[in-house]
Amino acid sequence: MTKLQRSFFARDTRRVARDLLGCRLAYDVDGTRLAGRIVETEAYLGPEDPASHARHGPTDRARIMWDRPGMVYVYRIYGIHDMLNLVTEAKGQAGAVLVRAVEPLEGLEEMRARRGVEDDRSLTDGPGKVCQAFGVTLDDRGLDATADDAPLFVQDGDDPPAVEATGRIGVVEDVAEPRRFVDAASPWRSR
DNA sequence: GAATCGATGGTCT
DNA sequence: GACCATCGATTCT
């Protein structure tokens, strides 16, 4: 398994979102590795995408979407939940992929402790849950997931899953093109 | 199983 | 001052 390099993220956001399915998200905290297989993503494009944080140009919050591909973009929604995104497209062009759900693979005990739920099914089957289980917070904004010493990174997968494409979740006025990608067979997809 | 609703704070106009 | 790329508890069918 090899770590995804910057060139992987420096592509069309929809392509990256699709190709991330089946890949392995890893996060090293306190000497422990947490890892999960990505099973659900959403693509958020540049200023032309009405649902993207980039729609109002490079504001303080969204500026990182124009930064180098592979950067970590975390934001808080509804005052409670943090969302993990990976920046895409060449530097200077805005784009990011939201990691919506993973299948937990390593560090299950730590995830259970952080999530405080009994059913493993609800450990990481939603974007807020993924962040809570992994311990990803706003403080992780600006990490470079392609750096050699990055605590958060992605490894390629060996089994590209059957992909289902749908409209994005929670988006009020979405575009016609489907920009949510799900591993059709995974029980860990969000509900 | 589906629908409803409150919690809670960073960000932008 | 309003708006959210959500979750979980509660309240129905």
XYZ file of N, CA and C (backbone and C1' of nucleotides) in Angstrom:
755
model
N 0.843 -1.211 0.000
C 0.000 0.000 0.000
C 0.870 1.250 0.000
N 0.629 2.118 -0.943
C 1.448 3.335 -1.004
C 0.611 4.573 -0.725
N 1.286 5.582 -0.188
C 0.607 6.835 0.150
C 0.273 7.622 -1.117
N -0.920 8.144 -1.173
C -1.319 8.938 -2.330
C -0.509 10.234 -2.365
N 0.030 10.536 -3.534
C 0.880 11.715 -3.702
C 0.064 12.908 -4.190
N 0.729 14.048 -4.240
C 0.040 15.274 -4.634
C -0.598 15.157 -6.016
N 0.059 14.425 -6.913
C -0.459 14.296 -8.282
C -1.838 13.630 -8.305
N -2.102 12.759 -7.325
C -3.418 12.111 -7.253
C -4.521 13.149 -7.033
N -4.218 14.127 -6.165
C -5.227 15.133 -5.821
C -5.293 16.266 -6.839
N -4.251 16.381 -7.658
C -4.170 17.481 -8.631
C -4.935 17.137 -9.902
N -6.160 16.675 -9.733
C -6.964 16.291 -10.897
C -8.386 16.809 -10.715
N -9.229 16.537 -11.697
C -10.635 16.934 -11.613
C -11.225 16.431 -10.292
N -11.923 17.320 -9.570
C -12.421 16.993 -8.232
C -13.343 15.778 -8.235
N -14.173 15.676 -9.259
C -15.098 14.536 -9.336
C -14.338 13.234 -9.507
N -13.274 13.292 -10.296
C -12.425 12.118 -10.531
C -11.771 11.675 -9.217
N -11.258 12.657 -8.488
C -10.595 12.361 -7.216
C -11.593 11.762 -6.231
N -12.792 12.362 -6.161
C -13.815 11.886 -5.234
C -14.143 10.420 -5.531
N -14.278 10.112 -6.805
C -14.599 8.752 -7.234
C -13.457 7.792 -6.906
N -12.236 8.231 -7.216
C -11.076 7.349 -7.028
C -10.699 7.150 -5.558
N -11.173 8.046 -4.693
C -10.860 7.886 -3.265
C -11.617 6.715 -2.657
N -12.715 6.306 -3.296
C -13.480 5.177 -2.775
C -12.601 3.929 -2.809
N -12.555 3.214 -1.692
C -11.726 2.018 -1.605
C -10.349 2.319 -1.055
N -9.972 3.613 -1.016
C -8.671 3.976 -0.450
C -8.758 3.993 1.071
N -7.583 4.061 1.677
C -7.496 3.915 3.122
C -7.089 5.239 3.776
N -7.974 5.773 4.600
C -7.691 6.996 5.350
C -6.973 6.615 6.636
N -5.831 7.246 6.890
C -5.068 6.924 8.101
C -4.766 8.191 8.885
N -4.777 8.053 10.212
C -4.516 9.185 11.090
C -3.775 8.675 12.307
N -2.586 9.216 12.533
C -1.782 8.795 13.677
C -1.934 9.791 14.811
N -2.475 9.308 15.924
C -2.608 10.154 17.113
C -2.147 9.411 18.356
N -1.361 10.088 19.178
C -0.899 9.513 20.445
C -0.306 8.123 20.251
N 0.457 7.953 19.196
C 1.120 6.674 18.976
C 0.215 5.568 18.467
N -1.031 5.906 18.200
C -1.965 4.905 17.694
C -2.368 5.243 16.274
N -2.506 4.228 15.445
C -2.992 4.472 14.104
C -4.480 4.160 14.010
N -5.229 5.168 13.519
C -6.631 4.957 13.203
C -6.715 4.865 11.693
N -7.495 3.926 11.197
C -7.593 3.798 9.750
C -8.961 3.296 9.340
N -9.362 3.699 8.162
C -10.648 3.249 7.645
C -10.667 3.301 6.125
N -11.485 2.449 5.533
C -11.616 2.393 4.075
C -12.698 3.380 3.643
N -12.342 4.310 2.790
C -13.281 5.344 2.353
C -14.387 4.731 1.492
N -15.639 4.958 1.895
C -16.754 4.356 1.151
C -17.756 5.396 0.640
N -17.574 6.658 1.013
C -18.509 7.688 0.546
C -17.820 9.046 0.508
N -17.968 9.747 -0.619
C -17.345 11.070 -0.784
C -18.285 12.004 -1.531
N -17.974 13.300 -1.454
C -18.692 14.274 -2.273
C -17.699 15.268 -2.848
N -17.952 15.677 -4.100
C -17.075 16.631 -4.783
C -17.653 18.027 -4.689
N -16.831 18.980 -4.232
C -17.223 20.387 -4.189
C -16.239 21.172 -5.036
N -16.759 21.807 -6.070
C -15.917 22.457 -7.060
C -15.615 23.913 -6.699
N -15.307 24.692 -7.708
C -14.894 26.076 -7.474
C -16.059 27.041 -7.412
N -15.798 28.318 -7.706
C -16.809 29.380 -7.613
C -18.070 29.101 -8.431
N -17.967 28.252 -9.453
C -19.119 27.955 -10.307
C -20.061 26.945 -9.658
N -19.651 26.363 -8.523
C -20.476 25.369 -7.832
C -21.253 26.066 -6.710
N -22.583 26.175 -6.853
C -23.389 26.931 -5.884
C -23.395 26.324 -4.477
N -22.994 25.064 -4.352
C -22.999 24.420 -3.038
C -21.613 24.431 -2.399
N -20.627 24.941 -3.105
C -19.248 24.898 -2.615
C -18.914 26.101 -1.750
N -18.067 25.908 -0.759
C -17.622 27.034 0.056
C -16.791 27.999 -0.781
N -16.380 27.555 -1.949
C -15.580 28.415 -2.837
C -16.461 29.376 -3.624
N -17.786 29.265 -3.456
C -18.692 30.042 -4.302
C -18.567 31.548 -4.100
N -18.080 31.986 -2.947
C -17.937 33.423 -2.717
C -16.494 33.879 -2.835
N -15.700 33.055 -3.547
C -14.302 33.421 -3.714
C -13.467 33.018 -2.505
N -12.184 33.356 -2.531
C -11.261 32.930 -1.481
C -11.435 33.706 -0.177
N -12.451 33.377 0.588
C -12.671 33.989 1.909
C -11.686 33.367 2.897
N -11.653 33.880 4.112
C -10.730 33.358 5.121
C -10.902 31.850 5.286
N -12.147 31.422 5.309
C -12.413 30.007 5.536
C -12.043 29.157 4.332
N -12.479 29.597 3.157
C -12.394 28.737 1.975
C -11.099 28.870 1.181
N -10.267 29.826 1.564
C -9.057 30.098 0.768
C -8.227 28.845 0.527
N -8.223 27.943 1.491
C -7.381 26.751 1.371
C -7.799 25.871 0.185
N -9.027 26.065 -0.284
C -9.483 25.284 -1.447
C -8.720 25.645 -2.716
N -8.043 26.804 -2.690
C -7.222 27.214 -3.833
C -5.757 26.813 -3.632
N -5.476 26.285 -2.444
C -4.090 25.954 -2.094
C -3.661 24.654 -2.787
N -2.528 24.142 -2.366
C -1.985 22.954 -3.026
C -2.887 21.741 -2.816
N -3.035 20.920 -3.862
C -3.827 19.694 -3.730
C -3.224 18.782 -2.667
N -4.095 18.107 -1.926
C -3.630 17.231 -0.856
C -3.659 17.896 0.507
N -3.994 19.205 0.535
C -4.092 19.891 1.823
C -5.371 19.449 2.538
N -5.354 19.525 3.865
C -6.510 19.127 4.669
C -7.366 20.345 4.990
N -8.628 20.279 4.614
C -9.576 21.360 4.896
C -10.649 20.833 5.857
N -10.697 21.399 7.051
C -11.717 21.008 8.033
C -12.561 22.233 8.350
N -13.846 22.072 8.400
C -14.702 23.177 8.825
C -15.758 22.637 9.778
N -16.394 23.534 10.523
C -17.419 23.118 11.484
C -18.786 23.511 10.952
N -19.714 22.578 11.086
C -21.067 22.845 10.570
C -22.077 22.707 11.703
N -23.098 23.519 11.699
C -24.156 23.501 12.719
C -23.588 23.663 14.121
N -22.403 24.285 14.200
C -21.825 24.563 15.508
C -21.320 23.351 16.257
N -21.473 22.178 15.683
C -21.178 20.962 16.426
C -20.208 20.033 15.706
N -20.456 19.823 14.433
C -19.736 18.773 13.724
C -18.636 19.296 12.815
N -17.496 18.643 12.883
C -16.397 18.987 12.001
C -16.433 18.067 10.786
N -16.044 18.633 9.628
C -16.089 17.892 8.375
C -14.698 17.841 7.774
N -14.280 16.651 7.337
C -12.953 16.463 6.764
C -12.994 16.500 5.233
N -12.190 17.388 4.673
C -12.084 17.506 3.215
C -10.629 17.438 2.782
N -10.410 17.011 1.532
C -9.071 17.019 0.953
C -9.102 17.920 -0.279
N -8.165 18.838 -0.327
C -8.122 19.816 -1.417
C -7.686 19.149 -2.720
N -8.344 19.575 -3.809
C -8.068 18.991 -5.128
C -7.724 20.078 -6.143
N -7.456 19.638 -7.364
C -7.131 20.531 -8.483
C -5.772 21.203 -8.266
N -5.207 21.687 -9.333
C -3.898 22.355 -9.257
C -3.998 23.577 -8.354
N -2.895 23.954 -7.737
C -2.858 25.152 -6.898
C -3.338 26.347 -7.710
N -4.239 27.130 -7.102
C -4.784 28.277 -7.822
C -6.169 27.999 -8.374
N -6.539 26.718 -8.405
C -7.885 26.340 -8.840
C -8.575 25.674 -7.642
N -9.833 26.089 -7.355
C -10.505 25.626 -6.145
C -11.184 24.268 -6.326
N -11.136 23.462 -5.267
C -11.825 22.183 -5.277
C -11.511 21.428 -4.001
N -12.447 20.571 -3.547
C -12.210 19.750 -2.369
C -13.172 18.576 -2.370
N -12.743 17.502 -1.732
C -13.583 16.314 -1.604
C -13.906 16.108 -0.130
N -15.205 16.014 0.178
C -15.657 15.737 1.540
C -15.665 14.236 1.768
N -15.012 13.803 2.847
C -15.032 12.389 3.214
C -16.271 12.157 4.074
N -17.260 11.475 3.525
C -18.550 11.333 4.204
C -18.680 10.071 5.050
N -17.959 9.024 4.688
C -18.078 7.787 5.459
C -16.911 6.860 5.165
N -16.501 6.110 6.186
C -15.452 5.105 6.015
C -15.865 3.827 6.726
N -15.205 2.743 6.342
C -15.368 1.478 7.067
C -14.192 1.360 8.018
N -14.432 1.316 9.330
C -13.326 1.291 10.286
C -12.470 0.039 10.125
N -11.140 0.237 10.121
C -10.234 -0.896 9.930
C -9.244 -1.052 11.079
N -8.701 0.063 11.551
C -7.714 0.025 12.635
C -8.078 1.020 13.720
N -7.819 0.654 14.963
C -8.067 1.572 16.069
C -9.525 1.611 16.477
N -10.212 0.487 16.317
C -11.641 0.418 16.644
C -11.935 0.810 18.084
N -11.066 0.394 18.995
C -11.308 0.706 20.406
C -11.275 2.210 20.655
N -10.283 2.884 20.053
C -10.187 4.335 20.207
C -11.408 5.014 19.607
N -11.860 4.499 18.479
C -13.031 5.084 17.821
C -14.282 4.905 18.676
N -14.439 3.729 19.231
C -15.606 3.471 20.092
C -15.581 4.400 21.293
N -14.391 4.579 21.869
C -14.263 5.437 23.046
C -14.641 6.872 22.701
N -14.185 7.352 21.542
C -14.478 8.727 21.153
C -15.933 8.922 20.754
N -16.495 7.934 20.091
C -17.860 8.056 19.607
C -18.877 7.805 20.713
N -18.543 6.889 21.617
C -19.474 6.597 22.698
C -20.757 5.938 22.240
N -20.648 5.133 21.213
C -21.829 4.397 20.747
C -21.562 2.898 20.858
N -22.627 2.139 20.985
C -22.474 0.700 21.134
C -22.415 -0.022 19.794
N -23.215 0.453 18.845
C -23.278 -0.202 17.542
C -22.130 0.277 16.644
N -21.247 -0.648 16.269
C -20.126 -0.280 15.402
C -20.596 0.273 14.063
N -21.802 -0.038 13.708
C -22.339 0.429 12.435
C -22.389 1.950 12.365
N -22.628 2.578 13.499
C -22.743 4.034 13.507
C -21.439 4.715 13.938
N -20.349 3.964 13.865
C -19.044 4.503 14.255
C -18.580 5.592 13.285
N -18.678 5.309 12.002
C -18.106 6.224 10.993
C -18.966 6.339 9.738
N -20.289 6.183 9.878
C -21.160 6.227 8.696
C -21.781 7.609 8.493
N -20.949 8.648 8.572
C -21.395 10.016 8.345
C -20.198 10.938 8.528
N -20.205 12.092 7.869
C -19.031 12.969 7.886
C -18.666 13.488 9.269
N -19.661 13.816 10.090
C -19.381 14.282 11.440
C -18.863 13.141 12.289
N -19.386 11.943 12.025
C -18.986 10.768 12.792
C -17.543 10.383 12.489
N -17.158 10.489 11.220
C -15.784 10.174 10.839
C -14.813 11.054 11.612
N -15.100 12.342 11.658
C -14.209 13.268 12.367
C -14.170 12.978 13.856
N -15.326 12.680 14.435
C -15.354 12.402 15.870
C -14.607 11.104 16.177
N -14.807 10.086 15.355
C -14.154 8.797 15.584
C -12.637 8.907 15.443
N -12.196 9.688 14.446
C -10.757 9.833 14.198
C -10.135 10.913 15.076
N -10.965 11.758 15.672
C -10.420 12.851 16.464
C -9.923 14.000 15.606
N -10.424 14.096 14.374
C -10.061 15.208 13.482
C -10.853 16.443 13.894
N -10.175 17.580 14.064
C -10.835 18.820 14.475
C -10.370 19.981 13.596
N -10.890 21.160 13.894
C -10.498 22.365 13.167
C -8.989 22.589 13.246
N -8.372 22.092 14.310
C -6.929 22.275 14.463
C -6.135 21.579 13.368
N -6.761 20.631 12.674
C -6.059 19.884 11.627
C -6.094 20.600 10.278
N -6.791 21.730 10.236
C -6.805 22.531 9.014
C -5.388 22.885 8.601
N -5.112 22.743 7.325
C -3.811 23.175 6.844
C -2.733 22.103 6.871
N -3.054 20.904 7.378
C -2.105 19.801 7.281
C -1.935 19.459 5.803
N -0.761 18.960 5.468
C -0.515 18.495 4.105
C -0.518 16.971 4.129
N -1.573 16.378 3.583
C -1.731 14.921 3.644
C -0.705 14.194 2.786
N 0.048 14.933 1.979
C 1.050 14.280 1.129
C 2.470 14.477 1.676
N 2.588 15.164 2.808
C 3.911 15.370 3.402
C 4.456 14.048 3.947
N 5.769 13.917 3.968
C 6.392 12.670 4.432
C 6.026 12.336 5.873
N 5.923 13.371 6.709
C 5.666 13.141 8.124
C 4.223 13.472 8.526
N 3.321 13.500 7.552
C 1.939 13.881 7.842
C 1.261 12.857 8.749
N 0.596 13.311 9.831
C -0.135 12.386 10.691
C -1.413 11.890 10.010
N -1.899 12.677 9.054
C -3.111 12.289 8.332
C -2.753 12.113 6.865
N -3.096 10.963 6.308
C -2.774 10.708 4.902
C -3.699 9.634 4.347
N -3.579 9.378 3.056
C -4.422 8.384 2.398
C -3.548 7.397 1.636
N -3.878 6.111 1.754
C -3.161 5.086 1.009
C -4.074 4.523 -0.068
N -3.461 4.123 -1.185
C -4.306 3.616 -2.272
C -4.927 2.274 -1.891
N -6.066 1.963 -2.504
C -6.747 0.706 -2.225
C -6.484 -0.289 -3.324
N -6.681 -1.555 -3.045
C -6.428 -2.566 -4.071
C -7.714 -3.044 -4.743
N -8.843 -2.641 -4.159
C -10.111 -3.129 -4.698
C -11.083 -1.980 -4.996
N -11.003 -1.383 -6.182
C -11.953 -0.328 -6.542
C -13.367 -0.895 -6.527
N -14.259 -0.313 -5.721
C -15.604 -0.861 -5.572
C -16.542 -0.440 -6.700
N -17.703 -1.085 -6.754
C -18.761 -0.636 -7.658
C -19.289 0.684 -7.122
N -19.281 1.722 -7.963
C -19.616 3.065 -7.513
C -21.022 3.486 -7.916
N -21.711 4.062 -6.929
C -23.046 4.620 -7.173
C -22.908 6.138 -7.060
N -23.429 6.871 -8.046
C -23.343 8.334 -8.033
C -24.725 8.932 -7.807
N -24.837 9.871 -6.847
C -26.129 10.495 -6.537
C -25.939 11.985 -6.283
N -27.039 12.666 -6.002
C -26.959 14.069 -5.596
C -26.328 14.162 -4.222
N -25.791 15.346 -3.899
C -25.126 15.534 -2.619
C -26.149 15.668 -1.488
N -25.726 15.236 -0.298
C -26.607 15.212 0.867
C -26.614 16.567 1.572
N -27.795 17.011 1.982
C -27.881 18.227 2.769
C -27.689 19.495 1.975
N -27.569 19.367 0.663
C -27.384 20.537 -0.198
C -28.752 21.037 -0.648
N -29.033 22.311 -0.377
C -30.347 22.862 -0.667
C -30.612 22.919 -2.174
N -29.732 23.618 -2.880
C -29.905 23.701 -4.331
C -28.711 23.076 -5.020
N -28.810 21.794 -5.288
C -27.695 21.087 -5.901
C -27.757 21.220 -7.419
N -26.639 20.938 -8.055
C -26.596 20.929 -9.513
C -27.160 19.605 -10.016
N -27.436 19.544 -11.305
C -28.033 18.330 -11.866
C -27.054 17.157 -11.848
N -25.789 17.457 -12.081
C -24.784 16.399 -12.145
C -24.578 15.757 -10.779
N -24.610 14.421 -10.689
C -24.376 13.749 -9.417
C -22.940 13.954 -8.941
N -22.773 14.406 -7.697
C -21.424 14.659 -7.187
C -21.170 13.954 -5.858
N -22.040 13.007 -5.539
C -21.809 12.159 -4.362
C -21.498 10.760 -4.886
N -20.445 10.168 -4.329
C -20.023 8.855 -4.796
C -19.972 7.883 -3.622
N -20.602 6.728 -3.814
C -20.730 5.762 -2.737
C -20.304 4.371 -3.200
N -19.627 3.655 -2.319
C -19.396 2.243 -2.552
C -20.758 1.570 -2.386
N -21.335 1.161 -3.506
C -22.713 0.680 -3.526
C -22.955 -0.477 -2.558
N -21.916 -1.267 -2.306
C -22.102 -2.486 -1.504
C -21.792 -2.276 -0.022
N -21.300 -1.109 0.340
C -20.845 -0.932 1.722
C -21.963 -0.638 2.711
N -21.977 -1.358 3.819
C -22.960 -1.089 4.878
C -22.593 0.162 5.676
N -21.456 0.803 5.385
C -20.994 1.938 6.162
C -21.367 3.267 5.538
N -22.073 3.239 4.403
C -22.533 4.466 3.767
C -23.464 5.212 4.714
N -23.512 6.537 4.599
C -24.374 7.308 5.499
C -25.840 7.069 5.135
N -26.713 7.408 6.060
C -28.119 7.142 5.818
C -28.934 8.401 5.512
P -35.415 -1.237 9.836
O -36.491 -0.112 9.479
C -37.157 -0.165 8.215
C -38.049 1.039 8.029
C -37.329 2.342 7.665
O -38.042 2.980 6.634
C -38.691 2.702 9.549
P -37.521 4.313 5.913
O -38.468 5.439 6.550
C -39.837 5.511 6.154
C -40.482 6.754 6.743
C -39.774 8.062 6.385
O -40.760 9.042 6.123
C -39.823 7.811 8.738
P -40.397 10.497 5.524
O -40.809 11.442 6.729
C -42.033 11.220 7.415
C -42.091 12.111 8.633
C -41.474 13.489 8.410
O -42.344 14.466 8.938
C -40.462 12.436 10.279
P -42.056 16.051 8.721
O -41.592 16.466 10.196
C -42.323 15.946 11.322
C -41.608 16.331 12.605
C -40.969 17.725 12.578
O -41.370 18.421 13.746
C -39.427 16.124 13.358
P -41.186 19.995 13.856
O -39.975 20.041 14.898
C -40.042 19.261 16.089
C -38.719 19.354 16.823
C -38.042 20.724 16.670
O -37.505 21.118 17.932
C -36.554 19.004 16.054
P -37.364 22.712 18.221
O -36.352 22.686 19.452
C -36.297 21.545 20.294
C -34.852 21.236 20.655
C -33.964 22.466 20.813
O -33.100 22.263 21.932
C -33.048 21.051 19.155
P -32.214 23.476 22.490
O -30.743 22.944 22.196
C -30.399 21.620 22.581
C -29.013 21.297 22.059
C -28.036 22.472 22.178
O -26.795 21.991 22.650
C -28.143 21.713 19.928
P -25.841 22.914 23.483
O -24.941 23.547 22.338
C -24.113 22.706 21.568
C -23.464 23.525 20.468
C -23.031 24.916 20.945
O -21.717 25.174 20.502
C -24.370 25.086 19.025
P -20.892 26.296 21.402
O -20.050 26.993 20.248
C -19.159 26.229 19.452
C -18.973 26.931 18.124
C -18.650 28.424 18.250
O -17.793 28.783 17.184
C -20.513 28.155 16.906
P -16.273 29.204 17.483
O -15.643 29.140 16.008
C -15.692 27.927 15.296
C -15.959 28.188 13.836
C -15.254 29.401 13.246
O -14.798 29.027 11.964
C -17.593 29.623 12.929
P -13.814 29.963 11.150
O -14.779 30.636 10.068
C -15.611 29.796 9.277
C -16.620 30.630 8.521
C -16.053 31.940 7.935
O -16.229 31.888 6.536
C -18.142 32.292 9.004
P -15.565 33.023 5.632
O -16.844 33.866 5.203
C -17.895 33.206 4.497
C -19.128 34.094 4.456
C -18.883 35.477 3.841
O -19.891 35.750 2.885
C -19.952 35.666 5.950
P -19.793 36.952 1.855
O -21.038 37.862 2.218
C -22.367 37.327 2.104
C -23.378 38.348 2.588
C -23.161 39.760 2.047
O -24.421 40.356 1.756
C -23.139 39.819 4.394
P -28.858 42.126 15.903
O -28.800 41.126 14.646
C -29.439 41.495 13.419
C -29.396 40.329 12.482
C -30.107 39.077 12.982
O -30.743 38.500 11.856
C -27.904 38.535 12.445
P -31.825 37.338 11.980
O -31.413 36.441 10.732
C -30.998 37.074 9.525
C -30.235 36.072 8.685
C -30.838 34.662 8.716
O -30.888 34.176 7.389
C -28.553 34.598 9.400
P -31.629 32.822 7.019
O -30.345 31.946 6.685
C -29.373 32.468 5.781
C -28.118 31.643 5.863
C -28.372 30.128 5.752
O -27.479 29.605 4.800
C -26.982 30.600 7.585
P -27.949 28.425 3.765
O -28.306 27.290 4.863
C -27.801 25.966 4.727
C -26.386 25.905 5.201
C -25.935 24.504 5.614
O -24.797 24.143 4.865
C -25.470 26.067 7.352
P -24.085 24.042 3.711
O -23.779 22.487 3.635
C -24.793 21.537 3.321
C -24.186 20.150 3.370
C -23.540 19.792 4.704
O -23.557 18.387 4.895
C -21.864 19.913 3.061
P -24.807 17.754 5.798
O -24.314 17.985 7.300
C -23.141 17.330 7.796
C -23.382 16.826 9.192
C -24.071 15.467 9.255
O -23.226 14.584 9.994
C -25.129 17.015 10.714
P -23.616 13.034 10.221
O -24.234 13.081 11.687
C -23.419 13.626 12.722
C -24.138 13.565 14.041
C -24.769 12.215 14.356
O -24.326 11.811 15.627
C -26.358 13.984 14.596
P -24.582 10.341 16.177
O -25.801 10.555 17.181
C -25.660 11.535 18.200
C -26.986 11.713 18.893
C -27.694 10.396 19.227
O -28.216 10.517 20.534
C -29.116 11.762 17.939
P -28.822 9.319 21.358
O -30.084 10.007 22.038
C -30.065 11.400 22.320
C -31.487 11.927 22.371
C -32.508 10.911 22.878
O -33.405 11.564 23.767
C -33.129 11.666 20.731
P -34.609 10.774 24.481
O -35.874 11.192 23.614
C -36.093 12.572 23.331
C -37.279 12.714 22.404
C -38.467 11.802 22.753
O -39.654 12.586 22.739
C -37.912 11.590 20.473
P -41.016 12.035 23.402
O -41.945 11.980 22.098
C -41.976 13.074 21.192
C -42.552 12.624 19.864
C -43.774 11.701 19.991
O -44.811 12.146 19.135
C -42.213 10.763 18.521
P -46.345 11.707 19.330
O -46.288 10.133 18.916
C -47.293 9.576 18.106
C -46.918 9.728 16.644
C -47.201 8.470 15.797
O -48.580 8.398 15.402
C -44.983 9.148 15.442
P -49.245 9.307 14.248
O -48.838 8.520 12.907
C -49.313 7.215 12.669
C -48.297 6.558 11.750
C -48.815 5.199 11.303
O -48.987 5.181 9.899
C -46.567 5.069 12.133
